[in-house]
């Protein structure tokens, strides 16, 4: 029996020849431009077109994209940013890095994304922005977050790092916020063999500011004239040329992910009564990064899959305010019951286009066998 890794063992196998050709072409080009050159400009242009956004600014990672956005919005000391209590570290770390305070909102029990009502209850005079994040395969409730931000006069930062390919109400992930971000770290749905990200925005002033901040506060017309204190968050030309090549196959890869997710959903629908809850089905607001189930028997299910050579991940074993790095931002006595329950129960299964049908069936069979062999529990 071959092992099914959590992420594909050969992430870019089909495109290896193109990658090597790209390295050679950029490496031998006359102008020896390795960052922020014509490939990066074309890549930004293609994403702008695909997303229908006014601007897309390529930068060095998804984390850096959040950092640039918060800086461009003027988030700093004395400010608060409402973030989900359950999610990845950059949600809180970038706010702390800006000198502001992350305020943790509990999540919705079904989507596992920030609960808009919980977020609103935490808004104070110090709140400058709300920053929901899309999780696993479900977009946050962006219409409610958009309405909330507009009504309360807050910036809306959309952490869509994982959500490429998702749309909600016809609007792509990344386009609901005043700014959205994508990450291209290798395992993401539009990952690449390196680090990179983008900021997506329809606000020309915000875009110009982000563009300046990604290259030490220069405006691109005059070198060594620094209008702002910026960052080094530049995009690599080899990666830009490679992503342009990969863009052509992106929709097919996304469709394959959707097909696998929908097979899992069919197989797992009857397992709810046996205590394994699959993500909600339905197209709107869905994307397919990883397939995450909820079960009180999470550790036993993970062990069962591992015994059958199927790797899984626990995203995330603790809510953000329970992480030592962010515990000082947790108000004494505060609790996040839904985030705590999610941290105890989530288990993510492999979901990538390279999975063969037999592997997909094997994953589903193994989960179903576990469900039918273990004692029933209340969902
Ligand atoms: C929701 C979310 N936001 C932001 C990031 C940061 O992206 P990067 O790893 O490119 O810095 C990640 C990374 O995995 C993420 O999952």
mmCIF file of C-alpha atoms and ligand atoms in Angstrom:
data_model
loop_
_atom_site.group_PDB
_atom_site.id
_atom_site.type_symbol
_atom_site.label_atom_id
_atom_site.label_comp_id
_atom_site.label_asym_id
_atom_site.label_seq_id
_atom_site.Cartn_x
_atom_site.Cartn_y
_atom_site.Cartn_z
ATOM 1 C CA UNK A 1 0.000 0.000 0.000
ATOM 2 C CA UNK A 2 1.518 3.345 -0.980
ATOM 3 C CA UNK A 3 1.474 6.255 1.439
ATOM 4 C CA UNK A 4 -0.883 9.140 0.734
ATOM 5 C CA UNK A 5 0.964 12.264 1.885
ATOM 6 C CA UNK A 6 -0.992 15.274 3.131
ATOM 7 C CA UNK A 7 0.332 17.438 0.306
ATOM 8 C CA UNK A 8 1.360 16.085 -3.096
ATOM 9 C CA UNK A 9 4.790 14.460 -3.048
ATOM 10 C CA UNK A 10 5.592 16.001 -6.407
ATOM 11 C CA UNK A 11 4.005 19.429 -6.361
ATOM 12 C CA UNK A 12 5.198 20.720 -9.717
ATOM 13 C CA UNK A 13 6.141 17.503 -11.510
ATOM 14 C CA UNK A 14 4.101 18.275 -14.622
ATOM 15 C CA UNK A 15 5.722 21.668 -14.932
ATOM 16 C CA UNK A 16 9.315 20.843 -14.029
ATOM 17 C CA UNK A 17 10.608 21.362 -17.569
ATOM 18 C CA UNK A 18 8.819 24.736 -17.720
ATOM 19 C CA UNK A 19 10.338 25.714 -14.372
ATOM 20 C CA UNK A 20 13.867 24.911 -15.553
ATOM 21 C CA UNK A 21 13.263 26.782 -18.818
ATOM 22 C CA UNK A 22 12.026 29.771 -16.833
ATOM 23 C CA UNK A 23 15.086 29.775 -14.576
ATOM 24 C CA UNK A 24 17.301 29.675 -17.670
ATOM 25 C CA UNK A 25 15.370 32.420 -19.487
ATOM 26 C CA UNK A 26 15.325 34.814 -16.529
ATOM 27 C CA UNK A 27 18.890 33.891 -15.570
ATOM 28 C CA UNK A 28 20.262 34.725 -19.007
ATOM 29 C CA UNK A 29 18.071 37.732 -19.873
ATOM 30 C CA UNK A 30 19.860 40.865 -21.026
ATOM 31 C CA UNK A 31 18.640 43.196 -18.329
ATOM 32 C CA UNK A 32 19.446 40.755 -15.471
ATOM 33 C CA UNK A 33 16.285 41.814 -13.677
ATOM 34 C CA UNK A 34 15.409 39.256 -11.018
ATOM 35 C CA UNK A 35 12.756 41.119 -9.030
ATOM 36 C CA UNK A 36 9.834 43.408 -9.946
ATOM 37 C CA UNK A 37 10.450 43.224 -13.691
ATOM 38 C CA UNK A 38 8.273 42.624 -16.750
ATOM 39 C CA UNK A 39 7.115 39.155 -15.633
ATOM 40 C CA UNK A 40 5.871 40.506 -12.295
ATOM 41 C CA UNK A 41 4.051 43.344 -14.087
ATOM 42 C CA UNK A 42 2.415 40.849 -16.491
ATOM 43 C CA UNK A 43 1.482 38.523 -13.652
ATOM 44 C CA UNK A 44 -0.199 41.398 -11.794
ATOM 45 C CA UNK A 45 -1.985 42.390 -14.995
ATOM 46 C CA UNK A 46 -3.291 38.831 -15.619
ATOM 47 C CA UNK A 47 -4.594 38.537 -12.047
ATOM 48 C CA UNK A 48 -6.239 41.964 -12.288
ATOM 49 C CA UNK A 49 -8.009 40.775 -15.423
ATOM 50 C CA UNK A 50 -9.006 37.423 -13.987
ATOM 51 C CA UNK A 51 -10.386 38.951 -10.785
ATOM 52 C CA UNK A 52 -11.816 42.109 -12.319
ATOM 53 C CA UNK A 53 -9.940 44.109 -9.681
ATOM 54 C CA UNK A 54 -8.652 47.650 -10.129
ATOM 55 C CA UNK A 55 -5.212 46.653 -8.883
ATOM 56 C CA UNK A 56 -3.121 43.690 -7.820
ATOM 57 C CA UNK A 57 0.271 44.199 -6.185
ATOM 58 C CA UNK A 58 2.647 41.229 -6.011
ATOM 59 C CA UNK A 59 4.765 40.943 -2.889
ATOM 60 C CA UNK A 60 6.928 38.498 -0.995
ATOM 61 C CA UNK A 61 4.305 36.393 0.893
ATOM 62 C CA UNK A 62 0.744 36.299 2.182
ATOM 63 C CA UNK A 63 1.988 37.432 5.588
ATOM 64 C CA UNK A 64 3.810 40.323 3.992
ATOM 65 C CA UNK A 65 0.678 41.208 2.003
ATOM 66 C CA UNK A 66 -1.273 41.549 5.287
ATOM 67 C CA UNK A 67 1.570 43.604 6.770
ATOM 68 C CA UNK A 68 1.620 45.988 3.794
ATOM 69 C CA UNK A 69 -2.166 46.373 3.840
ATOM 70 C CA UNK A 70 -2.304 47.165 7.569
ATOM 71 C CA UNK A 71 0.549 49.669 7.179
ATOM 72 C CA UNK A 72 -1.112 51.314 4.171
ATOM 73 C CA UNK A 73 -4.349 51.625 6.169
ATOM 74 C CA UNK A 74 -2.417 53.421 8.893
ATOM 75 C CA UNK A 75 -3.005 50.739 11.537
ATOM 76 C CA UNK A 76 -0.577 51.372 14.404
ATOM 77 C CA UNK A 77 -0.090 51.789 18.138
ATOM 78 C CA UNK A 78 -3.327 52.433 20.033
ATOM 79 C CA UNK A 79 -5.440 50.729 17.347
ATOM 80 C CA UNK A 80 -7.316 47.446 17.579
ATOM 81 C CA UNK A 81 -8.016 44.987 14.787
ATOM 82 C CA UNK A 82 -10.706 42.335 15.214
ATOM 83 C CA UNK A 83 -9.433 38.939 13.987
ATOM 84 C CA UNK A 84 -10.809 35.379 14.246
ATOM 85 C CA UNK A 85 -9.932 33.468 17.419
ATOM 86 C CA UNK A 86 -9.301 30.392 15.256
ATOM 87 C CA UNK A 87 -6.891 30.557 12.356
ATOM 88 C CA UNK A 88 -3.294 30.937 11.311
ATOM 89 C CA UNK A 89 -0.693 32.872 13.263
ATOM 90 C CA UNK A 90 -0.242 35.722 10.716
ATOM 91 C CA UNK A 91 -3.781 36.923 11.493
ATOM 92 C CA UNK A 92 -2.609 38.014 14.935
ATOM 93 C CA UNK A 93 1.129 38.406 14.291
ATOM 94 C CA UNK A 94 0.733 41.004 11.529
ATOM 95 C CA UNK A 95 -1.503 43.119 13.778
ATOM 96 C CA UNK A 96 1.047 42.907 16.602
ATOM 97 C CA UNK A 97 3.788 43.688 14.062
ATOM 98 C CA UNK A 98 1.916 46.885 13.134
ATOM 99 C CA UNK A 99 2.048 47.909 16.800
ATOM 100 C CA UNK A 100 -1.712 47.396 17.231
ATOM 101 C CA UNK A 101 -3.723 44.977 19.367
ATOM 102 C CA UNK A 102 -5.439 41.873 17.972
ATOM 103 C CA UNK A 103 -8.941 41.417 19.414
ATOM 104 C CA UNK A 104 -10.160 37.853 19.030
ATOM 105 C CA UNK A 105 -13.713 37.126 17.840
ATOM 106 C CA UNK A 106 -15.234 33.673 18.240
ATOM 107 C CA UNK A 107 -16.140 31.745 15.109
ATOM 108 C CA UNK A 108 -19.263 30.360 13.498
ATOM 109 C CA UNK A 109 -19.720 26.649 14.390
ATOM 110 C CA UNK A 110 -20.543 25.630 10.820
ATOM 111 C CA UNK A 111 -18.128 27.635 8.680
ATOM 112 C CA UNK A 112 -15.387 27.934 11.329
ATOM 113 C CA UNK A 113 -14.803 31.496 10.107
ATOM 114 C CA UNK A 114 -15.174 34.648 12.220
ATOM 115 C CA UNK A 115 -18.733 35.228 13.444
ATOM 116 C CA UNK A 116 -19.805 38.735 12.321
ATOM 117 C CA UNK A 117 -22.015 39.238 15.409
ATOM 118 C CA UNK A 118 -19.141 38.288 17.732
ATOM 119 C CA UNK A 119 -16.832 40.607 15.778
ATOM 120 C CA UNK A 120 -19.285 43.508 16.025
ATOM 121 C CA UNK A 121 -19.674 43.057 19.788
ATOM 122 C CA UNK A 122 -15.915 43.648 20.159
ATOM 123 C CA UNK A 123 -15.754 46.921 18.224
ATOM 124 C CA UNK A 124 -14.641 49.912 20.317
ATOM 125 C CA UNK A 125 -13.534 53.458 19.560
ATOM 126 C CA UNK A 126 -10.038 52.056 19.092
ATOM 127 C CA UNK A 127 -11.054 49.546 16.385
ATOM 128 C CA UNK A 128 -9.512 50.457 13.053
ATOM 129 C CA UNK A 129 -10.143 47.313 11.008
ATOM 130 C CA UNK A 130 -11.825 43.914 10.937
ATOM 131 C CA UNK A 131 -9.910 41.054 9.373
ATOM 132 C CA UNK A 132 -11.946 37.872 8.735
ATOM 133 C CA UNK A 133 -10.216 34.925 7.078
ATOM 134 C CA UNK A 134 -11.565 32.217 4.792
ATOM 135 C CA UNK A 135 -10.870 28.770 6.227
ATOM 136 C CA UNK A 136 -10.174 25.332 4.705
ATOM 137 C CA UNK A 137 -12.947 25.379 2.084
ATOM 138 C CA UNK A 138 -15.422 28.042 3.204
ATOM 139 C CA UNK A 139 -15.440 31.772 2.763
ATOM 140 C CA UNK A 140 -16.323 33.977 5.723
ATOM 141 C CA UNK A 141 -19.680 35.770 5.665
ATOM 142 C CA UNK A 142 -18.329 38.658 3.609
ATOM 143 C CA UNK A 143 -21.660 40.380 2.858
ATOM 144 C CA UNK A 144 -22.207 40.807 6.619
ATOM 145 C CA UNK A 145 -18.604 41.873 7.204
ATOM 146 C CA UNK A 146 -18.842 44.368 4.322
ATOM 147 C CA UNK A 147 -22.034 45.830 5.766
ATOM 148 C CA UNK A 148 -20.541 45.959 9.261
ATOM 149 C CA UNK A 149 -17.343 47.696 8.100
ATOM 150 C CA UNK A 150 -19.300 50.239 6.035
ATOM 151 C CA UNK A 151 -21.767 50.972 8.832
ATOM 152 C CA UNK A 152 -19.086 51.385 11.497
ATOM 153 C CA UNK A 153 -16.539 53.133 9.283
ATOM 154 C CA UNK A 154 -13.866 50.435 9.630
ATOM 155 C CA UNK A 155 -11.362 49.073 7.155
ATOM 156 C CA UNK A 156 -12.180 45.548 5.958
ATOM 157 C CA UNK A 157 -9.105 43.380 5.386
ATOM 158 C CA UNK A 158 -10.015 40.075 3.728
ATOM 159 C CA UNK A 159 -7.558 37.299 4.475
ATOM 160 C CA UNK A 160 -8.205 35.205 1.384
ATOM 161 C CA UNK A 161 -4.709 33.676 1.458
ATOM 162 C CA UNK A 162 -6.159 30.173 0.921
ATOM 163 C CA UNK A 163 -9.240 30.975 -1.063
ATOM 164 C CA UNK A 164 -8.162 31.274 -4.672
ATOM 165 C CA UNK A 165 -10.946 30.051 -6.902
ATOM 166 C CA UNK A 166 -13.662 30.851 -4.350
ATOM 167 C CA UNK A 167 -16.496 33.242 -5.204
ATOM 168 C CA UNK A 168 -19.407 34.455 -3.100
ATOM 169 C CA UNK A 169 -22.412 36.098 -4.729
ATOM 170 C CA UNK A 170 -20.415 36.187 -7.953
ATOM 171 C CA UNK A 171 -17.576 38.140 -6.362
ATOM 172 C CA UNK A 172 -14.177 36.427 -6.124
ATOM 173 C CA UNK A 173 -12.472 35.857 -2.779
ATOM 174 C CA UNK A 174 -10.150 38.777 -2.156
ATOM 175 C CA UNK A 175 -12.530 41.337 -3.667
ATOM 176 C CA UNK A 176 -14.933 41.802 -0.760
ATOM 177 C CA UNK A 177 -12.493 43.643 1.462
ATOM 178 C CA UNK A 178 -11.039 47.103 0.999
ATOM 179 C CA UNK A 179 -8.054 44.875 0.361
ATOM 180 C CA UNK A 180 -7.702 41.104 0.044
ATOM 181 C CA UNK A 181 -4.605 38.933 -0.084
ATOM 182 C CA UNK A 182 -3.503 35.663 -1.662
ATOM 183 C CA UNK A 183 -0.588 33.455 -0.686
ATOM 184 C CA UNK A 184 1.348 31.455 -3.264
ATOM 185 C CA UNK A 185 3.381 29.379 -0.833
ATOM 186 C CA UNK A 186 3.904 26.002 -2.465
ATOM 187 C CA UNK A 187 0.950 24.060 -1.061
ATOM 188 C CA UNK A 188 -1.737 26.654 -1.737
ATOM 189 C CA UNK A 189 -4.193 26.130 -4.579
ATOM 190 C CA UNK A 190 -2.129 28.460 -6.780
ATOM 191 C CA UNK A 191 1.113 27.663 -4.992
ATOM 192 C CA UNK A 192 4.565 27.960 -6.532
ATOM 193 C CA UNK A 193 8.043 26.684 -5.679
ATOM 194 C CA UNK A 194 8.885 29.659 -3.483
ATOM 195 C CA UNK A 195 7.352 32.411 -1.357
ATOM 196 C CA UNK A 196 5.009 35.066 -2.704
ATOM 197 C CA UNK A 197 1.652 36.738 -2.347
ATOM 198 C CA UNK A 198 -0.501 39.556 -3.687
ATOM 199 C CA UNK A 199 -2.643 42.396 -2.418
ATOM 200 C CA UNK A 200 -5.916 42.859 -4.325
ATOM 201 C CA UNK A 201 -7.787 46.146 -4.086
ATOM 202 C CA UNK A 202 -10.137 48.460 -5.954
ATOM 203 C CA UNK A 203 -8.826 51.474 -4.033
ATOM 204 C CA UNK A 204 -6.183 53.229 -6.174
ATOM 205 C CA UNK A 205 -4.727 55.215 -3.260
ATOM 206 C CA UNK A 206 -4.395 52.076 -1.142
ATOM 207 C CA UNK A 207 -2.802 50.224 -4.072
ATOM 208 C CA UNK A 208 -0.290 53.028 -4.684
ATOM 209 C CA UNK A 209 0.590 53.039 -0.994
ATOM 210 C CA UNK A 210 1.057 49.247 -0.879
ATOM 211 C CA UNK A 211 3.154 49.375 -4.062
ATOM 212 C CA UNK A 212 5.408 51.964 -2.436
ATOM 213 C CA UNK A 213 5.692 50.102 0.849
ATOM 214 C CA UNK A 214 6.716 46.810 -0.813
ATOM 215 C CA UNK A 215 9.945 48.430 -2.057
ATOM 216 C CA UNK A 216 11.236 50.614 0.770
ATOM 217 C CA UNK A 217 8.799 53.441 0.260
ATOM 218 C CA UNK A 218 9.961 54.311 -3.283
ATOM 219 C CA UNK A 219 7.340 55.261 -5.869
ATOM 220 C CA UNK A 220 8.888 53.419 -8.822
ATOM 221 C CA UNK A 221 9.827 56.570 -10.734
ATOM 222 C CA UNK A 222 12.898 57.716 -8.826
ATOM 223 C CA UNK A 223 15.292 55.340 -7.133
ATOM 224 C CA UNK A 224 16.529 56.175 -3.639
ATOM 225 C CA UNK A 225 13.735 58.637 -2.980
ATOM 226 C CA UNK A 226 11.907 57.193 0.004
ATOM 227 C CA UNK A 227 8.471 58.682 0.632
ATOM 228 C CA UNK A 228 7.563 56.259 3.402
ATOM 229 C CA UNK A 229 9.282 53.866 5.760
ATOM 230 C CA UNK A 230 8.690 50.700 3.785
ATOM 231 C CA UNK A 231 9.656 47.054 3.611
ATOM 232 C CA UNK A 232 11.483 44.663 1.340
ATOM 233 C CA UNK A 233 8.518 42.700 -0.002
ATOM 234 C CA UNK A 234 9.448 42.399 -3.670
ATOM 235 C CA UNK A 235 8.307 39.651 -6.058
ATOM 236 C CA UNK A 236 10.689 37.288 -7.813
ATOM 237 C CA UNK A 237 10.833 37.286 -11.628
ATOM 238 C CA UNK A 238 11.392 33.518 -11.968
ATOM 239 C CA UNK A 239 8.294 32.901 -9.848
ATOM 240 C CA UNK A 240 6.258 35.457 -11.813
ATOM 241 C CA UNK A 241 7.165 33.844 -15.149
ATOM 242 C CA UNK A 242 6.412 30.382 -13.730
ATOM 243 C CA UNK A 243 3.027 31.513 -12.340
ATOM 244 C CA UNK A 244 2.133 32.976 -15.744
ATOM 245 C CA UNK A 245 2.822 29.559 -17.226
ATOM 246 C CA UNK A 246 0.779 27.815 -14.505
ATOM 247 C CA UNK A 247 -2.170 30.179 -14.758
ATOM 248 C CA UNK A 248 -3.355 28.378 -17.905
ATOM 249 C CA UNK A 249 -3.955 25.120 -15.988
ATOM 250 C CA UNK A 250 -5.284 26.675 -12.783
ATOM 251 C CA UNK A 251 -8.982 26.210 -13.546
ATOM 252 C CA UNK A 252 -8.488 22.521 -14.373
ATOM 253 C CA UNK A 253 -6.593 21.983 -11.135
ATOM 254 C CA UNK A 254 -9.312 23.813 -9.176
ATOM 255 C CA UNK A 255 -11.992 21.667 -10.874
ATOM 256 C CA UNK A 256 -10.180 18.481 -9.913
ATOM 257 C CA UNK A 257 -10.036 19.670 -6.302
ATOM 258 C CA UNK A 258 -13.781 20.432 -6.419
ATOM 259 C CA UNK A 259 -14.499 16.996 -7.877
ATOM 260 C CA UNK A 260 -12.583 15.248 -5.071
ATOM 261 C CA UNK A 261 -14.264 17.404 -2.402
ATOM 262 C CA UNK A 262 -17.678 16.614 -3.800
ATOM 263 C CA UNK A 263 -16.903 12.858 -3.799
ATOM 264 C CA UNK A 264 -15.817 13.088 -0.128
ATOM 265 C CA UNK A 265 -19.000 15.005 0.681
ATOM 266 C CA UNK A 266 -21.175 12.298 -0.916
ATOM 267 C CA UNK A 267 -19.368 9.552 0.961
ATOM 268 C CA UNK A 268 -19.297 11.393 4.296
ATOM 269 C CA UNK A 269 -22.876 12.746 4.338
ATOM 270 C CA UNK A 270 -24.219 9.669 6.220
ATOM 271 C CA UNK A 271 -21.442 9.887 8.813
ATOM 272 C CA UNK A 272 -22.943 12.868 10.663
ATOM 273 C CA UNK A 273 -25.029 10.516 12.768
ATOM 274 C CA UNK A 274 -21.836 8.643 13.619
ATOM 275 C CA UNK A 275 -20.142 11.805 14.873
ATOM 276 C CA UNK A 276 -18.083 12.807 11.828
ATOM 277 C CA UNK A 277 -19.297 16.104 10.409
ATOM 278 C CA UNK A 278 -18.229 17.008 6.881
ATOM 279 C CA UNK A 279 -18.073 20.635 5.696
ATOM 280 C CA UNK A 280 -21.323 22.079 4.317
ATOM 281 C CA UNK A 281 -21.852 21.377 0.623
ATOM 282 C CA UNK A 282 -22.911 23.893 -2.001
ATOM 283 C CA UNK A 283 -21.034 25.975 -4.493
ATOM 284 C CA UNK A 284 -21.361 29.550 -3.310
ATOM 285 C CA UNK A 285 -18.528 30.722 -1.081
ATOM 286 C CA UNK A 286 -16.666 27.444 -1.497
ATOM 287 C CA UNK A 287 -13.071 26.811 -2.498
ATOM 288 C CA UNK A 288 -11.066 23.631 -2.070
ATOM 289 C CA UNK A 289 -7.815 23.998 -0.198
ATOM 290 C CA UNK A 290 -8.066 21.139 2.303
ATOM 291 C CA UNK A 291 -11.043 18.970 3.300
ATOM 292 C CA UNK A 292 -11.738 19.362 7.004
ATOM 293 C CA UNK A 293 -14.056 17.215 9.098
ATOM 294 C CA UNK A 294 -15.089 17.713 12.719
ATOM 295 C CA UNK A 295 -15.214 14.867 15.208
ATOM 296 C CA UNK A 296 -14.782 14.385 18.940
ATOM 297 C CA UNK A 297 -12.761 11.311 17.989
ATOM 298 C CA UNK A 298 -10.264 13.409 16.042
ATOM 299 C CA UNK A 299 -7.088 11.856 17.468
ATOM 300 C CA UNK A 300 -8.403 8.303 17.033
ATOM 301 C CA UNK A 301 -9.440 9.036 13.429
ATOM 302 C CA UNK A 302 -6.020 10.559 12.690
ATOM 303 C CA UNK A 303 -4.334 7.491 14.188
ATOM 304 C CA UNK A 304 -6.573 5.167 12.165
ATOM 305 C CA UNK A 305 -5.737 7.000 8.932
ATOM 306 C CA UNK A 306 -2.014 7.041 9.822
ATOM 307 C CA UNK A 307 -2.177 3.274 10.414
ATOM 308 C CA UNK A 308 -3.506 3.015 6.855
ATOM 309 C CA UNK A 309 -0.700 5.252 5.531
ATOM 310 C CA UNK A 310 -2.869 8.311 5.018
ATOM 311 C CA UNK A 311 -1.465 11.558 6.382
ATOM 312 C CA UNK A 312 -3.691 14.229 7.969
ATOM 313 C CA UNK A 313 -3.156 17.664 9.537
ATOM 314 C CA UNK A 314 -4.663 19.338 12.545
ATOM 315 C CA UNK A 315 -5.252 22.987 11.663
ATOM 316 C CA UNK A 316 -5.130 24.316 14.399
ATOM 317 C CA UNK A 317 -4.579 22.559 17.702
ATOM 318 C CA UNK A 318 -5.218 25.739 19.748
ATOM 319 C CA UNK A 319 -7.231 28.913 19.261
ATOM 320 C CA UNK A 320 -5.013 31.946 18.620
ATOM 321 C CA UNK A 321 -5.532 33.534 22.071
ATOM 322 C CA UNK A 322 -4.431 30.224 23.653
ATOM 323 C CA UNK A 323 -1.115 30.313 21.786
ATOM 324 C CA UNK A 324 1.743 31.455 24.055
ATOM 325 C CA UNK A 325 2.709 34.095 21.467
ATOM 326 C CA UNK A 326 -0.676 35.821 21.667
ATOM 327 C CA UNK A 327 -1.898 34.965 25.180
ATOM 328 C CA UNK A 328 -1.024 38.461 26.412
ATOM 329 C CA UNK A 329 -3.710 39.856 24.088
ATOM 330 C CA UNK A 330 -6.412 37.598 25.579
ATOM 331 C CA UNK A 331 -8.477 39.556 28.128
ATOM 332 C CA UNK A 332 -8.472 37.776 31.530
ATOM 333 C CA UNK A 333 -11.372 35.346 31.817
ATOM 334 C CA UNK A 334 -12.373 35.611 28.154
ATOM 335 C CA UNK A 335 -13.331 32.378 26.407
ATOM 336 C CA UNK A 336 -13.952 31.415 22.794
ATOM 337 C CA UNK A 337 -16.093 28.273 23.129
ATOM 338 C CA UNK A 338 -16.618 27.615 19.420
ATOM 339 C CA UNK A 339 -12.928 28.149 18.561
ATOM 340 C CA UNK A 340 -11.966 25.885 21.471
ATOM 341 C CA UNK A 341 -14.334 23.179 20.265
ATOM 342 C CA UNK A 342 -13.024 23.476 16.683
ATOM 343 C CA UNK A 343 -9.411 23.193 17.878
ATOM 344 C CA UNK A 344 -10.338 19.979 19.672
ATOM 345 C CA UNK A 345 -12.281 18.453 16.772
ATOM 346 C CA UNK A 346 -10.870 19.470 13.374
ATOM 347 C CA UNK A 347 -9.024 17.074 11.153
ATOM 348 C CA UNK A 348 -7.981 17.927 7.608
ATOM 349 C CA UNK A 349 -7.729 15.276 4.911
ATOM 350 C CA UNK A 350 -5.544 15.360 1.786
ATOM 351 C CA UNK A 351 -7.117 17.243 -1.128
ATOM 352 C CA UNK A 352 -4.988 18.004 -4.151
ATOM 353 C CA UNK A 353 -5.326 17.544 -7.901
ATOM 354 C CA UNK A 354 -2.552 14.951 -8.109
ATOM 355 C CA UNK A 355 -4.576 12.450 -6.025
ATOM 356 C CA UNK A 356 -5.581 9.473 -8.147
ATOM 357 C CA UNK A 357 -9.169 8.202 -7.990
ATOM 358 C CA UNK A 358 -8.037 5.064 -6.164
ATOM 359 C CA UNK A 359 -6.357 7.189 -3.507
ATOM 360 C CA UNK A 360 -9.443 9.362 -3.120
ATOM 361 C CA UNK A 361 -11.574 6.239 -2.707
ATOM 362 C CA UNK A 362 -9.081 4.801 -0.242
ATOM 363 C CA UNK A 363 -9.215 7.939 1.927
ATOM 364 C CA UNK A 364 -13.042 7.871 1.898
ATOM 365 C CA UNK A 365 -13.192 4.103 2.559
ATOM 366 C CA UNK A 366 -10.804 4.436 5.492
ATOM 367 C CA UNK A 367 -12.763 7.293 7.089
ATOM 368 C CA UNK A 368 -16.057 5.387 6.595
ATOM 369 C CA UNK A 369 -14.577 2.177 8.033
ATOM 370 C CA UNK A 370 -13.484 4.106 11.121
ATOM 371 C CA UNK A 371 -16.929 5.675 11.513
ATOM 372 C CA UNK A 372 -18.651 2.308 11.293
ATOM 373 C CA UNK A 373 -16.255 0.595 13.684
ATOM 374 C CA UNK A 374 -16.338 3.208 16.428
ATOM 375 C CA UNK A 375 -19.104 3.695 18.991
ATOM 376 C CA UNK A 376 -21.832 6.104 17.904
ATOM 377 C CA UNK A 377 -21.942 9.529 19.501
ATOM 378 C CA UNK A 378 -24.130 12.583 19.313
ATOM 379 C CA UNK A 379 -22.968 14.838 16.501
HETATM 380 C C1 LIG B 1 -5.299 32.207 6.250
HETATM 381 C C2 LIG B 1 -3.847 32.527 6.012
HETATM 382 N N1 LIG B 1 -3.458 33.807 5.998
HETATM 383 C C3 LIG B 1 -2.180 34.159 5.769
HETATM 384 C C4 LIG B 1 -1.211 33.216 5.527
HETATM 385 C C5 LIG B 1 0.200 33.637 5.282
HETATM 386 O O1 LIG B 1 0.652 33.332 3.984
HETATM 387 P P1 LIG B 1 2.202 33.068 3.716
HETATM 388 O O2 LIG B 1 2.530 31.706 4.219
HETATM 389 O O3 LIG B 1 2.347 33.205 2.231
HETATM 390 O O4 LIG B 1 2.954 34.134 4.443
HETATM 391 C C6 LIG B 1 -1.556 31.875 5.547
HETATM 392 C C7 LIG B 1 -0.521 30.869 5.307
HETATM 393 O O5 LIG B 1 -0.627 29.741 5.196
HETATM 394 C C8 LIG B 1 -2.914 31.509 5.802
HETATM 395 O O6 LIG B 1 -3.283 30.230 5.875
#
